[in-house]
Amino acid sequence: MAFIEVNGQQIEVDEDGFLLNPDTWSEDVARYFAKEEGIDELTEDHWKVIKYLRDYFFQFGIAPMVRKLCKDTGFSLKGIYELFPTGPAKGACKLAGLPKPTGCV
Amino acid sequence: MTEAKKTPLLDELEKGPWPSFVKEIKRAAANSPSAQDLLGQLELSYVDKKAHWKHGGLVGVMGYGGGVIGRYSDVPEQFPNVEMFHTIRLNQPSGWYYTTKALRQVCDVWEKYGSGLTNLHGSTGDLVLLGTQTDKLQTIFDEVSNFEEHPFDLGGSGSNLRTPSCCAGPARCEFSMIDTLDLCHDLTNEFQDYLHRPMWPYKCKIKISGCPNDCVASIARSDISIQGTWRDDIKIDQEAVRQYVAEGFDIEGLVISKCPTKCMSWDGNELTIDNANCTRCMHCINKMCKALRPGDDRGATILIGGKAPILQGAMMGWVIIPFMKLEPPYEELKEFLEKVWEWWDENGKTRERVGELILRLGMRNFLRAVDLEPVPQMVLAPRANPFFFWWPEEVVQD
């Protein structure tokens, strides 16, 4: 398995760069991933989405559906893609340290 | 280049008359280390009788949420050149008509950055490029989407509108009641956003057939099936019918007696069709295509709900709009589709196909949401049980 190094710590990730364990997440991990997903700087709007995803995941054990994400954060899907160019799954969920979305992708 | 590994089991599949995929991969392997390793891994799978790809994979290009299917080998130390083996879906032209120029351009890019292996085509219709690495994806996309002539966009994957496809249509079929090619192209363009950016509970597919022969199997393999039909009389060329019979064609045995509604008769000189009782199954037209033609008042039947078994069992589409005129810019159809998607997106559970949602919430809720009146054509038979729900406003209080 691959590792990334953030603040001198080794953190385990899968082939697609997703955290294997959501508890190893930190804000610096999100900043580290941001560069890979085409984001220069994490703004307040980015953090709002990231925090929402983490809260939802720890409450319900899954990532929210896209419509739920948009409704609850107030961002349109277009707005989400402006924040996270690789989309809510590959972009936002990865930055939030959630497990990799699966299924017929 | 690593030395070719031995593949005794696969070599068996070079024998026999059918074109051999093993020969194809070996040909590609001459210039492609990943095609070489693919053969090796496949041979291992034949020995072990199991797949050697890891679960899942999530890769893509900037701005899109789908179009690329990530794949990783679970034996990368043995086959390093297929450690990453991602698939790219390119949106095919309507009806799979190509110029050699269009295909050569794709091949040039794919030889440079990919395995050289393709699938023409994926079952949904896309031109599939089989096997490349993560760091090549954006380059491939940038190149194919910037061809000066015949550029390609990605197709769909994930919980979104998948690449629509259509039959060969009026380009070379006299049965086609609608311009399947134009409609497919138009819908693909109109709904680009839904196609590239997954936003729905699950996937949704559209397929378009020019007539009920349904040469793209839309009724079985698409959530929204659009099939050309007509609503006036079948056109009969009696002279051509007599010609068929004169040449020894068994019109009674092959046509009249096979008609599912028994609405035809042949008196030895004239063919008669009771069009009011014809269900437009196409059989007589298929059998005597020189003598019979679909009518002139043409449009399409829209069916909904087709899907594979997971989760609630396999379904074929069922009629939701018996007849709709379909001419550019197809406003009525687009409005209908938007209403379906809005209702499904609002009510659907995670990974619930639209057909399953209709089963769960009932036709009455669906019909109300999309502003349609129930009509007898929507059912094969009325319900056999009495557990009927009334809308509260329908119940008269004494």
Short mmCIF file of C-alpha atoms in Angstrom, two decimals:
data_model
loop_
_atom_site.label_atom_id
_atom_site.label_comp_id
_atom_site.label_asym_id
_atom_site.label_seq_id
_atom_site.Cartn_x
_atom_site.Cartn_y
_atom_site.Cartn_z
CA MET A 1 0.00 0.00 0.00
CA ALA A 2 1.06 3.57 -0.67
CA PHE A 3 1.74 6.23 1.94
CA ILE A 4 1.64 10.00 1.89
CA GLU A 5 3.71 12.13 4.21
CA VAL A 6 1.99 15.03 5.95
CA ASN A 7 3.72 16.95 8.77
CA GLY A 8 6.29 14.19 9.01
CA GLN A 9 3.60 11.54 9.52
CA GLN A 10 3.12 8.56 7.21
CA ILE A 11 -0.55 8.10 6.30
CA GLU A 12 -1.81 5.09 4.38
CA VAL A 13 -3.77 5.65 1.15
CA ASP A 14 -5.10 3.39 -1.64
CA GLU A 15 -4.12 3.45 -5.34
CA ASP A 16 -6.45 6.36 -6.03
CA GLY A 17 -5.02 8.34 -3.14
CA PHE A 18 -8.00 7.97 -0.78
CA LEU A 19 -7.37 7.61 2.95
CA LEU A 20 -7.80 4.05 4.13
CA ASN A 21 -8.82 5.23 7.59
CA PRO A 22 -10.94 8.42 7.90
CA ASP A 23 -9.57 8.95 11.43
CA THR A 24 -6.09 9.69 10.06
CA TRP A 25 -7.49 12.85 8.49
CA SER A 26 -6.40 16.36 9.44
CA GLU A 27 -6.80 19.77 7.85
CA ASP A 28 -3.27 19.45 6.57
CA VAL A 29 -4.22 16.19 4.83
CA ALA A 30 -7.00 18.08 3.05
CA ARG A 31 -4.52 20.76 2.01
CA TYR A 32 -2.17 18.04 0.76
CA PHE A 33 -4.93 16.44 -1.37
CA ALA A 34 -6.11 19.82 -2.67
CA LYS A 35 -3.08 20.15 -4.94
CA GLU A 36 -3.72 16.71 -6.50
CA GLU A 37 -7.32 17.65 -7.24
CA GLY A 38 -6.54 20.93 -8.98
CA ILE A 39 -7.33 23.30 -6.09
CA ASP A 40 -4.89 26.16 -5.39
CA GLU A 41 -6.21 27.28 -2.04
CA LEU A 42 -8.88 25.99 0.30
CA THR A 43 -11.43 28.73 0.95
CA GLU A 44 -14.18 28.98 3.55
CA ASP A 45 -16.57 27.43 0.98
CA HIS A 46 -14.27 24.43 0.55
CA TRP A 47 -14.12 23.88 4.31
CA LYS A 48 -17.90 24.16 4.57
CA VAL A 49 -18.32 21.25 2.13
CA ILE A 50 -15.51 19.22 3.72
CA LYS A 51 -16.87 19.66 7.25
CA TYR A 52 -20.39 18.81 6.08
CA LEU A 53 -19.16 15.59 4.43
CA ARG A 54 -17.24 14.53 7.54
CA ASP A 55 -20.14 15.26 9.87
CA TYR A 56 -22.55 13.34 7.63
CA PHE A 57 -20.18 10.41 7.29
CA PHE A 58 -19.55 10.06 11.00
CA GLN A 59 -23.28 10.35 11.77
CA PHE A 60 -24.61 7.96 9.09
CA GLY A 61 -21.61 5.85 8.07
CA ILE A 62 -21.96 6.68 4.35
CA ALA A 63 -21.36 9.64 2.08
CA PRO A 64 -24.49 11.72 1.33
CA MET A 65 -26.20 11.59 -2.06
CA VAL A 66 -25.25 14.46 -4.34
CA ARG A 67 -28.68 16.08 -4.11
CA LYS A 68 -28.50 16.00 -0.31
CA LEU A 69 -25.03 17.53 -0.37
CA CYS A 70 -26.22 20.37 -2.62
CA LYS A 71 -29.38 21.04 -0.60
CA ASP A 72 -27.69 21.03 2.79
CA THR A 73 -24.67 23.13 1.82
CA GLY A 74 -26.59 25.48 -0.48
CA PHE A 75 -24.17 24.93 -3.37
CA SER A 76 -25.45 23.93 -6.81
CA LEU A 77 -23.69 21.01 -8.49
CA LYS A 78 -22.03 23.59 -10.74
CA GLY A 79 -20.85 25.40 -7.61
CA ILE A 80 -19.44 22.15 -6.22
CA TYR A 81 -17.46 21.55 -9.43
CA GLU A 82 -16.16 25.12 -9.32
CA LEU A 83 -14.83 24.37 -5.83
CA PHE A 84 -13.74 20.79 -6.56
CA PRO A 85 -12.91 20.37 -10.30
CA THR A 86 -12.84 16.57 -10.06
CA GLY A 87 -16.35 16.50 -8.58
CA PRO A 88 -18.01 15.62 -5.29
CA ALA A 89 -16.78 12.01 -5.21
CA LYS A 90 -13.19 12.07 -6.44
CA GLY A 91 -12.63 15.63 -5.25
CA ALA A 92 -14.63 16.58 -2.17
CA CYS A 93 -14.92 13.12 -0.55
CA LYS A 94 -11.19 12.56 -0.96
CA LEU A 95 -10.31 15.88 0.65
CA ALA A 96 -12.72 15.11 3.48
CA GLY A 97 -10.91 11.83 4.11
CA LEU A 98 -13.94 9.65 3.37
CA PRO A 99 -13.52 6.11 2.01
CA LYS A 100 -13.50 5.73 -1.75
CA PRO A 101 -16.97 5.71 -3.35
CA THR A 102 -17.67 2.28 -4.88
CA GLY A 103 -20.21 0.66 -7.18
CA CYS A 104 -20.73 0.95 -10.88
CA VAL A 105 -18.76 4.19 -11.34
CA MET B 1 10.22 -5.25 -24.00
CA THR B 2 9.88 -8.20 -21.65
CA GLU B 3 10.01 -11.61 -23.26
CA ALA B 4 6.58 -12.98 -24.18
CA LYS B 5 5.30 -15.27 -21.44
CA LYS B 6 3.83 -18.62 -22.37
CA THR B 7 0.05 -18.72 -22.66
CA PRO B 8 -0.96 -22.31 -23.48
CA LEU B 9 -4.62 -21.96 -22.43
CA LEU B 10 -5.16 -18.75 -24.39
CA ASP B 11 -3.36 -20.22 -27.40
CA GLU B 12 -6.20 -22.74 -27.71
CA LEU B 13 -8.48 -19.81 -28.48
CA GLU B 14 -6.52 -18.95 -31.60
CA LYS B 15 -7.95 -22.09 -33.20
CA GLY B 16 -11.37 -22.28 -34.84
CA PRO B 17 -13.13 -20.13 -37.44
CA TRP B 18 -14.32 -17.17 -35.34
CA PRO B 19 -12.06 -14.08 -35.19
CA SER B 20 -9.85 -14.68 -32.15
CA PHE B 21 -9.48 -12.00 -29.47
CA VAL B 22 -6.24 -13.68 -28.45
CA LYS B 23 -4.81 -13.02 -31.90
CA GLU B 24 -5.93 -9.40 -31.57
CA ILE B 25 -4.23 -8.93 -28.21
CA LYS B 26 -1.06 -10.65 -29.43
CA ARG B 27 -0.98 -8.32 -32.41
CA ALA B 28 -1.28 -5.31 -30.10
CA ALA B 29 1.32 -6.81 -27.75
CA ALA B 30 3.98 -6.48 -30.43
CA ASN B 31 4.11 -2.74 -29.68
CA SER B 32 2.50 -2.55 -26.25
CA PRO B 33 3.95 -3.83 -22.96
CA SER B 34 0.56 -3.47 -21.26
CA ALA B 35 -1.16 -5.64 -23.90
CA GLN B 36 1.66 -8.16 -23.31
CA ASP B 37 1.05 -8.17 -19.56
CA LEU B 38 -2.70 -8.28 -20.10
CA LEU B 39 -2.24 -11.58 -21.92
CA GLY B 40 -0.12 -12.84 -19.05
CA GLN B 41 -2.64 -11.83 -16.40
CA LEU B 42 -5.50 -13.28 -18.44
CA GLU B 43 -3.67 -16.60 -18.75
CA LEU B 44 -3.25 -16.56 -14.96
CA SER B 45 -6.99 -15.94 -14.62
CA TYR B 46 -7.69 -18.90 -16.90
CA VAL B 47 -5.46 -21.06 -14.66
CA ASP B 48 -6.91 -19.75 -11.38
CA LYS B 49 -10.47 -19.42 -12.75
CA LYS B 50 -10.86 -16.01 -11.14
CA ALA B 51 -10.36 -12.34 -11.95
CA HIS B 52 -7.15 -10.57 -11.02
CA TRP B 53 -8.44 -7.02 -10.88
CA LYS B 54 -8.81 -5.22 -7.58
CA HIS B 55 -12.10 -3.86 -6.35
CA GLY B 56 -13.15 -0.48 -7.74
CA GLY B 57 -10.96 2.42 -8.76
CA LEU B 58 -11.75 6.14 -8.96
CA VAL B 59 -9.97 8.25 -11.53
CA GLY B 60 -11.08 10.89 -14.00
CA VAL B 61 -10.42 14.16 -15.77
CA MET B 62 -10.83 17.72 -14.54
CA GLY B 63 -14.38 19.05 -14.63
CA TYR B 64 -16.07 15.67 -15.08
CA GLY B 65 -17.28 13.17 -12.51
CA GLY B 66 -17.43 10.21 -14.87
CA GLY B 67 -16.27 8.79 -18.18
CA VAL B 68 -13.25 6.84 -16.93
CA ILE B 69 -13.35 3.50 -15.12
CA GLY B 70 -10.33 2.99 -12.88
CA ARG B 71 -8.86 -0.51 -12.65
CA TYR B 72 -5.85 -1.97 -10.82
CA SER B 73 -4.23 -5.39 -11.07
CA ASP B 74 -4.03 -7.49 -7.90
CA VAL B 75 -0.83 -9.13 -9.15
CA PRO B 76 1.17 -6.02 -10.14
CA GLU B 77 4.52 -7.56 -9.16
CA GLN B 78 4.01 -10.23 -11.85
CA PHE B 79 2.49 -7.89 -14.43
CA PRO B 80 3.76 -4.36 -13.75
CA ASN B 81 2.49 -2.99 -17.05
CA VAL B 82 -1.14 -3.57 -16.07
CA GLU B 83 -0.74 -2.32 -12.50
CA MET B 84 -3.04 0.47 -13.70
CA PHE B 85 -5.37 -0.45 -16.53
CA HIS B 86 -8.06 2.23 -16.70
CA THR B 87 -10.83 2.28 -19.29
CA ILE B 88 -11.90 5.44 -21.10
CA ARG B 89 -15.37 5.74 -22.61
CA LEU B 90 -15.59 7.95 -25.69
CA ASN B 91 -19.03 9.06 -26.80
CA GLN B 92 -19.70 7.32 -30.11
CA PRO B 93 -21.30 9.08 -33.08
CA SER B 94 -25.03 8.32 -33.44
CA GLY B 95 -25.53 4.91 -35.03
CA TRP B 96 -21.75 4.17 -35.01
CA TYR B 97 -21.10 5.77 -38.39
CA TYR B 98 -17.43 6.74 -38.74
CA THR B 99 -15.06 8.13 -41.28
CA THR B 100 -11.65 6.46 -41.37
CA LYS B 101 -10.22 9.86 -40.48
CA ALA B 102 -12.15 9.90 -37.18
CA LEU B 103 -10.99 6.39 -36.30
CA ARG B 104 -7.37 6.97 -37.33
CA GLN B 105 -7.14 10.00 -35.06
CA VAL B 106 -8.37 8.01 -32.06
CA CYS B 107 -6.01 5.13 -32.88
CA ASP B 108 -3.02 7.46 -33.12
CA VAL B 109 -3.71 8.91 -29.67
CA TRP B 110 -4.45 5.53 -28.17
CA GLU B 111 -1.29 3.89 -29.54
CA LYS B 112 0.72 6.71 -28.03
CA TYR B 113 -0.79 6.83 -24.54
CA GLY B 114 -2.73 3.60 -24.10
CA SER B 115 -2.50 -0.16 -24.49
CA GLY B 116 -3.70 -0.08 -28.10
CA LEU B 117 -6.62 -2.30 -27.12
CA THR B 118 -10.21 -1.20 -27.62
CA ASN B 119 -13.76 -2.42 -27.44
CA LEU B 120 -15.91 -1.39 -30.39
CA HIS B 121 -18.24 -0.92 -28.71
CA GLY B 122 -19.28 -1.10 -25.05
CA SER B 123 -22.82 -2.41 -24.56
CA THR B 124 -24.12 1.07 -23.83
CA GLY B 125 -22.59 2.22 -27.09
CA ASP B 126 -19.36 4.02 -26.19
CA LEU B 127 -16.12 3.61 -28.07
CA VAL B 128 -14.08 2.00 -25.30
CA LEU B 129 -10.34 2.50 -24.89
CA LEU B 130 -9.05 -0.36 -22.76
CA GLY B 131 -6.09 0.17 -20.49
CA THR B 132 -4.01 3.21 -19.60
CA GLN B 133 -2.42 4.89 -16.58
CA THR B 134 -3.72 7.66 -14.34
CA ASP B 135 -1.18 10.27 -15.46
CA LYS B 136 -2.15 9.81 -19.14
CA LEU B 137 -5.91 10.39 -18.70
CA GLN B 138 -5.94 14.16 -18.90
CA THR B 139 -3.59 14.18 -21.91
CA ILE B 140 -5.72 11.67 -23.80
CA PHE B 141 -8.86 13.63 -23.04
CA ASP B 142 -7.24 16.92 -24.07
CA GLU B 143 -6.09 15.44 -27.37
CA VAL B 144 -9.27 13.62 -28.44
CA SER B 145 -11.44 16.58 -27.47
CA ASN B 146 -9.30 18.98 -29.47
CA PHE B 147 -9.16 17.19 -32.83
CA GLU B 148 -9.77 19.86 -35.43
CA GLU B 149 -12.10 17.54 -37.31
CA HIS B 150 -14.34 14.97 -35.54
CA PRO B 151 -13.36 15.69 -31.91
CA PHE B 152 -14.60 13.21 -29.28
CA ASP B 153 -15.98 13.85 -25.81
CA LEU B 154 -16.12 11.33 -23.00
CA GLY B 155 -19.18 9.15 -22.52
CA GLY B 156 -21.00 8.60 -19.24
CA SER B 157 -20.28 6.47 -16.19
CA GLY B 158 -21.44 6.54 -12.60
CA SER B 159 -24.77 7.75 -11.23
CA ASN B 160 -25.60 9.91 -14.21
CA LEU B 161 -27.11 9.99 -17.66
CA ARG B 162 -25.19 7.36 -19.57
CA THR B 163 -24.28 7.77 -23.22
CA PRO B 164 -27.51 7.60 -25.25
CA SER B 165 -27.43 5.28 -28.25
CA CYS B 166 -29.66 4.61 -31.24
CA CYS B 167 -30.17 2.18 -34.11
CA ALA B 168 -28.87 2.81 -37.63
CA GLY B 169 -32.12 4.65 -38.25
CA PRO B 170 -33.17 6.50 -41.39
CA ALA B 171 -29.55 6.57 -42.62
CA ARG B 172 -30.10 3.09 -44.00
CA CYS B 173 -33.39 1.62 -42.83
CA GLU B 174 -36.74 2.17 -44.52
CA PHE B 175 -38.62 1.18 -41.34
CA SER B 176 -37.31 4.04 -39.23
CA MET B 177 -40.24 6.18 -38.07
CA ILE B 178 -38.15 8.86 -36.39
CA ASP B 179 -34.74 10.37 -37.02
CA THR B 180 -33.03 8.27 -34.35
CA LEU B 181 -29.60 9.69 -35.21
CA ASP B 182 -30.60 13.31 -34.87
CA LEU B 183 -32.62 12.68 -31.71
CA CYS B 184 -29.75 10.77 -30.08
CA HIS B 185 -27.30 13.55 -30.95
CA ASP B 186 -29.71 16.26 -29.82
CA LEU B 187 -30.43 14.64 -26.43
CA THR B 188 -26.72 13.96 -25.88
CA ASN B 189 -25.94 17.64 -26.43
CA GLU B 190 -28.93 18.93 -24.49
CA PHE B 191 -28.08 16.93 -21.38
CA GLN B 192 -24.25 17.14 -21.38
CA ASP B 193 -24.26 18.31 -17.79
CA TYR B 194 -26.25 15.30 -16.57
CA LEU B 195 -23.94 13.04 -18.56
CA HIS B 196 -20.60 14.35 -17.28
CA ARG B 197 -21.47 15.20 -13.70
CA PRO B 198 -23.15 12.42 -11.74
CA MET B 199 -25.92 13.91 -9.60
CA TRP B 200 -28.65 11.30 -9.49
CA PRO B 201 -29.51 8.38 -7.21
CA TYR B 202 -28.17 5.96 -9.81
CA LYS B 203 -27.54 5.54 -13.54
CA CYS B 204 -30.13 6.37 -16.19
CA LYS B 205 -29.92 5.20 -19.79
CA ILE B 206 -31.69 6.37 -22.93
CA LYS B 207 -31.88 4.28 -26.07
CA ILE B 208 -33.67 5.09 -29.29
CA SER B 209 -34.98 2.66 -31.89
CA GLY B 210 -36.57 3.73 -35.14
CA CYS B 211 -39.27 1.05 -35.01
CA PRO B 212 -40.57 -1.72 -32.71
CA ASN B 213 -37.99 -4.21 -34.05
CA ASP B 214 -35.88 -2.36 -31.47
CA CYS B 215 -32.43 -3.02 -32.94
CA VAL B 216 -30.68 -1.38 -29.96
CA ALA B 217 -32.70 -3.47 -27.46
CA SER B 218 -33.89 -0.28 -25.81
CA ILE B 219 -36.79 -2.01 -24.05
CA ALA B 220 -34.41 -4.24 -22.10
CA ARG B 221 -31.33 -2.10 -21.66
CA SER B 222 -32.46 1.45 -21.06
CA ASP B 223 -34.44 3.21 -18.36
CA ILE B 224 -35.99 5.41 -21.02
CA SER B 225 -36.79 3.52 -24.20
CA ILE B 226 -37.92 5.47 -27.25
CA GLN B 227 -39.30 3.39 -30.11
CA GLY B 228 -40.60 4.74 -33.38
CA THR B 229 -44.17 3.87 -34.36
CA TRP B 230 -47.07 5.18 -36.44
CA ARG B 231 -50.78 5.66 -35.84
CA ASP B 232 -52.41 5.69 -39.27
CA ASP B 233 -52.75 2.85 -41.76
CA ILE B 234 -50.05 0.51 -43.04
CA LYS B 235 -49.38 1.33 -46.68
CA ILE B 236 -50.08 -1.63 -48.96
CA ASP B 237 -48.80 -2.00 -52.49
CA GLN B 238 -51.26 -4.70 -53.69
CA GLU B 239 -49.32 -5.33 -56.89
CA ALA B 240 -46.17 -6.06 -54.87
CA VAL B 241 -48.17 -8.37 -52.56
CA ARG B 242 -49.41 -10.34 -55.59
CA GLN B 243 -45.80 -10.49 -56.81
CA TYR B 244 -44.69 -12.09 -53.52
CA VAL B 245 -47.47 -14.70 -53.82
CA ALA B 246 -46.73 -15.32 -57.51
CA GLU B 247 -43.12 -16.09 -56.55
CA GLY B 248 -44.32 -18.84 -54.21
CA PHE B 249 -44.37 -16.88 -50.92
CA ASP B 250 -46.68 -18.63 -48.40
CA ILE B 251 -48.60 -15.51 -47.37
CA GLU B 252 -51.23 -17.46 -45.42
CA GLY B 253 -48.73 -19.51 -43.42
CA LEU B 254 -46.01 -16.89 -42.91
CA VAL B 255 -48.00 -13.69 -42.53
CA ILE B 256 -51.80 -13.93 -42.12
CA SER B 257 -51.77 -16.76 -39.57
CA LYS B 258 -48.80 -15.26 -37.68
CA CYS B 259 -50.43 -11.87 -37.11
CA PRO B 260 -50.79 -11.59 -33.28
CA THR B 261 -54.15 -9.80 -33.44
CA LYS B 262 -55.44 -11.70 -36.50
CA CYS B 263 -56.35 -8.43 -38.17
CA MET B 264 -55.24 -9.42 -41.71
CA SER B 265 -56.87 -11.31 -44.51
CA TRP B 266 -55.90 -12.40 -48.02
CA ASP B 267 -58.56 -13.29 -50.57
CA GLY B 268 -56.19 -14.50 -53.25
CA ASN B 269 -56.05 -11.08 -54.86
CA GLU B 270 -56.19 -8.35 -52.22
CA LEU B 271 -54.51 -8.04 -48.80
CA THR B 272 -56.69 -6.34 -46.18
CA ILE B 273 -55.51 -4.99 -42.83
CA ASP B 274 -57.90 -3.89 -40.09
CA ASN B 275 -55.54 -1.15 -38.86
CA ALA B 276 -57.65 -0.29 -35.80
CA ASN B 277 -56.75 -3.72 -34.43
CA CYS B 278 -53.11 -3.72 -35.55
CA THR B 279 -50.60 -3.47 -32.67
CA ARG B 280 -47.76 -2.53 -35.03
CA CYS B 281 -45.63 -5.57 -34.20
CA MET B 282 -43.80 -5.18 -37.55
CA HIS B 283 -44.11 -8.86 -38.53
CA CYS B 284 -45.98 -8.40 -41.82
CA ILE B 285 -43.78 -5.45 -42.79
CA ASN B 286 -40.63 -7.44 -41.94
CA LYS B 287 -41.87 -10.35 -44.07
CA MET B 288 -42.99 -8.33 -47.08
CA CYS B 289 -40.85 -5.20 -46.95
CA LYS B 290 -41.31 -4.53 -50.67
CA ALA B 291 -45.10 -4.49 -50.35
CA LEU B 292 -45.84 -3.05 -46.89
CA ARG B 293 -44.70 0.18 -45.28
CA PRO B 294 -45.42 1.88 -41.95
CA GLY B 295 -47.96 4.70 -42.12
CA ASP B 296 -47.20 8.40 -42.55
CA ASP B 297 -48.37 9.72 -39.17
CA ARG B 298 -45.20 8.89 -37.29
CA GLY B 299 -43.82 9.38 -33.81
CA ALA B 300 -42.65 7.20 -30.95
CA THR B 301 -43.79 5.17 -27.99
CA ILE B 302 -41.93 6.00 -24.77
CA LEU B 303 -41.32 3.17 -22.31
CA ILE B 304 -39.80 3.42 -18.87
CA GLY B 305 -38.05 1.21 -16.33
CA GLY B 306 -35.86 -1.27 -18.24
CA LYS B 307 -33.00 -2.61 -16.11
CA ALA B 308 -30.87 -5.64 -15.16
CA PRO B 309 -31.75 -7.84 -12.11
CA ILE B 310 -30.04 -5.93 -9.27
CA LEU B 311 -31.82 -5.21 -6.90
CA GLN B 312 -35.51 -5.82 -7.50
CA GLY B 313 -35.31 -8.24 -10.44
CA ALA B 314 -34.82 -7.65 -14.14
CA MET B 315 -37.37 -5.39 -15.80
CA MET B 316 -38.26 -4.50 -19.34
CA GLY B 317 -39.55 -1.04 -20.04
CA TRP B 318 -43.32 -0.59 -19.94
CA VAL B 319 -45.41 1.91 -21.88
CA ILE B 320 -45.68 5.34 -20.34
CA ILE B 321 -46.51 7.44 -23.41
CA PRO B 322 -48.24 5.42 -26.17
CA PHE B 323 -47.57 8.02 -28.85
CA MET B 324 -45.56 11.21 -29.02
CA LYS B 325 -44.67 13.23 -32.10
CA LEU B 326 -40.89 13.60 -32.27
CA GLU B 327 -39.60 16.45 -34.34
CA PRO B 328 -36.79 18.92 -33.61
CA PRO B 329 -36.32 20.54 -31.14
CA TYR B 330 -38.10 17.70 -29.29
CA GLU B 331 -39.45 20.04 -26.59
CA GLU B 332 -42.24 17.75 -25.39
CA LEU B 333 -39.84 14.85 -24.86
CA LYS B 334 -37.28 17.01 -23.06
CA GLU B 335 -39.90 18.42 -20.71
CA PHE B 336 -41.08 14.90 -19.93
CA LEU B 337 -37.51 13.72 -19.23
CA GLU B 338 -36.82 16.67 -16.92
CA LYS B 339 -39.96 15.87 -14.92
CA VAL B 340 -39.01 12.20 -14.61
CA TRP B 341 -35.49 13.04 -13.43
CA GLU B 342 -36.66 15.71 -11.00
CA TRP B 343 -39.10 13.30 -9.33
CA TRP B 344 -36.59 10.44 -9.26
CA ASP B 345 -33.76 12.64 -7.93
CA GLU B 346 -36.04 13.97 -5.20
CA ASN B 347 -37.51 10.61 -4.15
CA GLY B 348 -35.03 7.93 -5.19
CA LYS B 349 -32.92 6.12 -2.63
CA THR B 350 -29.20 5.60 -3.16
CA ARG B 351 -28.74 3.19 -6.08
CA GLU B 352 -32.44 2.96 -6.89
CA ARG B 353 -33.23 2.87 -10.62
CA VAL B 354 -36.19 4.88 -11.82
CA GLY B 355 -38.16 1.68 -12.59
CA GLU B 356 -37.66 0.48 -9.03
CA LEU B 357 -38.77 3.82 -7.62
CA ILE B 358 -42.00 3.59 -9.64
CA LEU B 359 -42.55 0.09 -8.23
CA ARG B 360 -41.94 1.37 -4.70
CA LEU B 361 -44.05 4.54 -4.80
CA GLY B 362 -46.61 3.40 -7.35
CA MET B 363 -47.66 4.50 -10.81
CA ARG B 364 -50.22 6.95 -9.43
CA ASN B 365 -47.50 8.99 -7.72
CA PHE B 366 -45.29 8.83 -10.76
CA LEU B 367 -48.03 9.83 -13.19
CA ARG B 368 -49.04 12.75 -11.00
CA ALA B 369 -45.41 13.93 -10.82
CA VAL B 370 -44.96 13.90 -14.60
CA ASP B 371 -48.45 15.23 -15.42
CA LEU B 372 -49.74 12.19 -17.28
CA GLU B 373 -53.21 10.64 -17.18
CA PRO B 374 -53.42 6.87 -16.73
CA VAL B 375 -54.41 5.11 -19.96
CA PRO B 376 -55.18 1.42 -20.62
CA GLN B 377 -52.09 1.05 -22.84
CA MET B 378 -49.91 1.38 -19.73
CA VAL B 379 -50.94 -2.04 -18.39
CA LEU B 380 -51.06 -5.57 -19.76
CA ALA B 381 -54.00 -6.37 -17.47
CA PRO B 382 -55.83 -4.54 -14.69
CA ARG B 383 -54.84 -5.32 -11.10
CA ALA B 384 -56.04 -8.69 -9.80
CA ASN B 385 -56.24 -7.61 -6.15
CA PRO B 386 -58.59 -5.08 -4.50
CA PHE B 387 -56.01 -3.21 -2.40
CA PHE B 388 -56.57 0.11 -4.11
CA PHE B 389 -55.50 3.48 -2.72
CA TRP B 390 -57.71 6.52 -3.28
CA TRP B 391 -56.45 10.06 -3.21
CA PRO B 392 -58.12 11.74 -0.21
CA GLU B 393 -59.84 14.29 -2.46
CA GLU B 394 -61.46 11.49 -4.49
CA VAL B 395 -63.33 10.07 -1.53
CA VAL B 396 -66.85 11.48 -1.16
CA GLN B 397 -67.88 11.80 2.50
CA ASP B 398 -71.56 11.11 3.27
#
